[in-house]
Amino acid sequence: MVRNRNSPIGNRIRELRKDAGSTVKELSEKTGLSASALSNYEYGFREPDSKAMAALERFFHVSGEYLHGEIDRDLFLRNQEAADQGLDLLAYTFSSFKEQLLIAAQTTQRAATNAVETMLQSVIFTMMRYDAAPEKIEQYELLVRFFSRLTDDGKAEMLKRLKEYLIVDEQKKQASE
């Protein structure tokens, strides 16, 4: 086996493990990856497969691009801090949403939860489909911001046009089958 001393991924795994105060054995127990595989990754003899990458990303709360050395550590930490703040704000927003939802009429509760669930599923699907391409995800934000600024008549007109589009789209699908 040829050792790659300059393996960015091996160096990052070792660095993260040491920062966490873990031994290879402890990391093995916590991730479900074998200690020998982890040692091979750290010493540059092997690179993790997709399953091992996912386990390491989840355990260390980092992205694959960070593990691969494609992003600078300081930049990653700054971006991570901003992401953590965004998640904190999102948690607060969901908490406020829940408080308002609990005092709303049941029909409003169902409609609101269905709308939020659909939007989140769409964003998650886009993240998976486009490998979290920011420009694709930003389209949802722009659409929601645009829609929220419309007057009630503007919203009604936009929804009317969207429903027409969905009908035409469904007819095209049926015609092609």
Tab-separated table of C-alpha atoms in Angstrom:
chain	number	residue	atom	x	y	z
A	1	MET	CA	0.000	0.000	0.000
A	2	VAL	CA	1.280	3.441	-0.921
A	3	ARG	CA	0.963	6.096	1.732
A	4	ASN	CA	-0.122	9.581	0.766
A	5	ARG	CA	1.345	11.768	3.531
A	6	ASN	CA	-0.330	14.806	2.049
A	7	SER	CA	-3.814	13.321	2.080
A	8	PRO	CA	-6.034	16.291	2.956
A	9	ILE	CA	-8.812	13.991	4.056
A	10	GLY	CA	-6.532	11.977	6.345
A	11	ASN	CA	-5.080	15.135	7.858
A	12	ARG	CA	-8.557	16.583	8.418
A	13	ILE	CA	-9.859	13.406	10.061
A	14	ARG	CA	-6.852	13.281	12.388
A	15	GLU	CA	-7.170	16.987	13.174
A	16	LEU	CA	-10.909	16.717	13.912
A	17	ARG	CA	-10.460	13.575	15.991
A	18	LYS	CA	-7.762	15.212	18.102
A	19	ASP	CA	-9.808	18.405	18.467
A	20	ALA	CA	-12.656	16.227	19.767
A	21	GLY	CA	-10.238	14.616	22.241
A	22	SER	CA	-10.930	11.144	20.859
A	23	THR	CA	-8.696	8.195	20.177
A	24	VAL	CA	-9.037	6.181	16.974
A	25	LYS	CA	-10.752	3.449	19.015
A	26	GLU	CA	-13.258	5.927	20.497
A	27	LEU	CA	-13.966	7.423	17.071
A	28	SER	CA	-14.486	3.913	15.769
A	29	GLU	CA	-17.056	3.161	18.471
A	30	LYS	CA	-18.875	6.447	17.897
A	31	THR	CA	-19.019	6.262	14.089
A	32	GLY	CA	-19.354	2.525	13.534
A	33	LEU	CA	-16.256	2.542	11.318
A	34	SER	CA	-13.472	0.107	12.072
A	35	ALA	CA	-10.384	1.405	13.857
A	36	SER	CA	-8.160	-0.044	11.123
A	37	ALA	CA	-10.131	1.793	8.419
A	38	LEU	CA	-9.872	5.049	10.369
A	39	SER	CA	-6.116	4.578	10.779
A	40	ASN	CA	-5.789	3.865	7.068
A	41	TYR	CA	-7.681	7.096	6.298
A	42	GLU	CA	-5.573	9.160	8.702
A	43	TYR	CA	-2.278	7.813	7.377
A	44	GLY	CA	-3.309	8.240	3.754
A	45	PHE	CA	-3.340	4.547	2.819
A	46	ARG	CA	-7.021	4.666	1.827
A	47	GLU	CA	-9.787	7.175	1.325
A	48	PRO	CA	-13.216	6.733	2.882
A	49	ASP	CA	-16.019	5.464	0.691
A	50	SER	CA	-19.342	7.330	0.567
A	51	LYS	CA	-20.765	5.480	3.584
A	52	ALA	CA	-17.698	6.266	5.700
A	53	MET	CA	-17.717	9.887	4.486
A	54	ALA	CA	-21.339	10.271	5.550
A	55	ALA	CA	-20.561	8.826	9.003
A	56	LEU	CA	-17.591	11.173	9.452
A	57	GLU	CA	-19.518	14.204	8.208
A	58	ARG	CA	-22.366	13.469	10.638
A	59	PHE	CA	-20.073	12.803	13.587
A	60	PHE	CA	-17.850	15.858	13.122
A	61	HIS	CA	-20.660	18.110	11.794
A	62	VAL	CA	-18.636	19.062	8.733
A	63	SER	CA	-19.174	18.894	4.995
A	64	GLY	CA	-17.490	16.595	2.518
A	65	GLU	CA	-15.808	19.607	0.939
A	66	TYR	CA	-14.207	20.405	4.284
A	67	LEU	CA	-13.006	16.817	4.797
A	68	HIS	CA	-11.553	16.761	1.286
A	69	GLY	CA	-9.601	19.943	2.022
A	70	GLU	CA	-11.502	21.959	-0.576
A	71	ILE	CA	-12.262	24.720	1.925
A	72	ASP	CA	-9.915	26.495	4.327
A	73	ARG	CA	-10.363	25.700	8.041
A	74	ASP	CA	-10.778	29.354	9.114
A	75	LEU	CA	-13.267	30.031	6.343
A	76	PHE	CA	-15.138	26.846	7.215
A	77	LEU	CA	-15.337	27.841	10.889
A	78	ARG	CA	-16.618	31.328	9.993
A	79	ASN	CA	-19.191	29.844	7.618
A	80	GLN	CA	-20.145	27.256	10.227
A	81	GLU	CA	-20.696	29.994	12.808
A	82	ALA	CA	-22.984	31.836	10.384
A	83	ALA	CA	-24.821	28.580	9.609
A	84	ASP	CA	-25.248	27.875	13.332
A	85	GLN	CA	-26.687	31.356	13.842
A	86	GLY	CA	-29.045	30.771	10.918
A	87	LEU	CA	-30.172	27.476	12.425
A	88	ASP	CA	-30.734	29.148	15.795
A	89	LEU	CA	-32.892	31.768	14.079
A	90	LEU	CA	-34.764	29.045	12.223
A	91	ALA	CA	-35.408	27.185	15.498
A	92	TYR	CA	-36.742	30.423	17.026
A	93	THR	CA	-38.922	31.005	13.953
A	94	PHE	CA	-40.343	27.479	14.195
A	95	SER	CA	-40.997	27.985	17.891
A	96	SER	CA	-42.915	31.199	17.115
A	97	PHE	CA	-44.731	29.409	14.292
A	98	LYS	CA	-45.774	26.657	16.693
A	99	GLU	CA	-47.039	29.167	19.281
A	100	GLN	CA	-49.176	30.919	16.667
A	101	LEU	CA	-50.309	27.634	15.193
A	102	LEU	CA	-51.582	26.332	18.530
A	103	ILE	CA	-54.025	29.227	18.872
A	104	ALA	CA	-55.195	29.168	15.235
A	105	ALA	CA	-58.320	27.462	13.943
A	106	GLN	CA	-57.849	23.801	13.002
A	107	THR	CA	-58.338	24.461	9.285
A	108	THR	CA	-55.630	27.133	9.475
A	109	GLN	CA	-53.386	24.738	11.410
A	110	ARG	CA	-53.709	22.076	8.717
A	111	ALA	CA	-53.165	24.528	5.866
A	112	ALA	CA	-50.148	26.149	7.529
A	113	THR	CA	-48.454	22.870	8.459
A	114	ASN	CA	-49.067	21.479	4.956
A	115	ALA	CA	-47.587	24.626	3.376
A	116	VAL	CA	-44.479	24.603	5.569
A	117	GLU	CA	-43.998	20.862	5.130
A	118	THR	CA	-44.270	21.155	1.343
A	119	MET	CA	-41.779	24.033	1.227
A	120	LEU	CA	-39.283	22.213	3.438
A	121	GLN	CA	-39.594	19.003	1.433
A	122	SER	CA	-38.989	20.981	-1.763
A	123	VAL	CA	-35.879	22.631	-0.346
A	124	ILE	CA	-34.564	19.289	0.966
A	125	PHE	CA	-35.235	17.617	-2.397
A	126	THR	CA	-33.419	20.454	-4.180
A	127	MET	CA	-30.472	20.156	-1.792
A	128	MET	CA	-30.179	16.428	-2.521
A	129	ARG	CA	-30.842	16.690	-6.250
A	130	TYR	CA	-28.435	19.534	-6.945
A	131	ASP	CA	-25.916	18.642	-4.231
A	132	ALA	CA	-26.990	21.674	-2.184
A	133	ALA	CA	-26.368	24.179	-5.000
A	134	PRO	CA	-26.981	27.540	-3.274
A	135	GLU	CA	-28.418	29.208	-6.383
A	136	LYS	CA	-31.130	26.534	-6.661
A	137	ILE	CA	-32.077	26.903	-2.990
A	138	GLU	CA	-32.062	30.724	-3.228
A	139	GLN	CA	-34.795	30.453	-5.877
A	140	TYR	CA	-37.201	29.284	-3.158
A	141	GLU	CA	-36.306	32.214	-0.947
A	142	LEU	CA	-36.858	34.668	-3.812
A	143	LEU	CA	-40.172	33.084	-4.718
A	144	VAL	CA	-41.468	33.256	-1.139
A	145	ARG	CA	-40.245	36.855	-0.695
A	146	PHE	CA	-41.836	37.883	-3.979
A	147	PHE	CA	-45.140	36.176	-3.205
A	148	SER	CA	-45.301	37.631	0.320
A	149	ARG	CA	-44.966	41.174	-1.068
A	150	LEU	CA	-47.846	40.850	-3.510
A	151	THR	CA	-51.221	42.359	-2.741
A	152	ASP	CA	-54.089	39.968	-2.098
A	153	ASP	CA	-55.256	40.465	-5.703
A	154	GLY	CA	-51.723	39.839	-6.956
A	155	LYS	CA	-51.491	36.636	-4.935
A	156	ALA	CA	-54.862	35.459	-6.243
A	157	GLU	CA	-53.793	36.158	-9.827
A	158	MET	CA	-50.454	34.384	-9.371
A	159	LEU	CA	-52.140	31.337	-7.839
A	160	LYS	CA	-54.655	31.278	-10.697
A	161	ARG	CA	-51.812	31.253	-13.245
A	162	LEU	CA	-49.921	28.557	-11.324
A	163	LYS	CA	-53.018	26.346	-11.238
A	164	GLU	CA	-53.448	26.831	-14.987
A	165	TYR	CA	-49.834	25.842	-15.518
A	166	LEU	CA	-50.252	22.719	-13.375
A	167	ILE	CA	-53.317	21.683	-15.379
A	168	VAL	CA	-51.462	22.133	-18.691
A	169	ASP	CA	-48.428	20.279	-17.290
A	170	GLU	CA	-50.624	17.387	-16.135
A	171	GLN	CA	-52.332	17.230	-19.549
A	172	LYS	CA	-48.930	17.056	-21.276
A	173	LYS	CA	-47.888	14.171	-19.010
A	174	GLN	CA	-51.102	12.274	-19.735
A	175	ALA	CA	-50.741	12.847	-23.480
A	176	SER	CA	-47.186	11.475	-23.471
A	177	GLU	CA	-48.240	8.268	-21.680
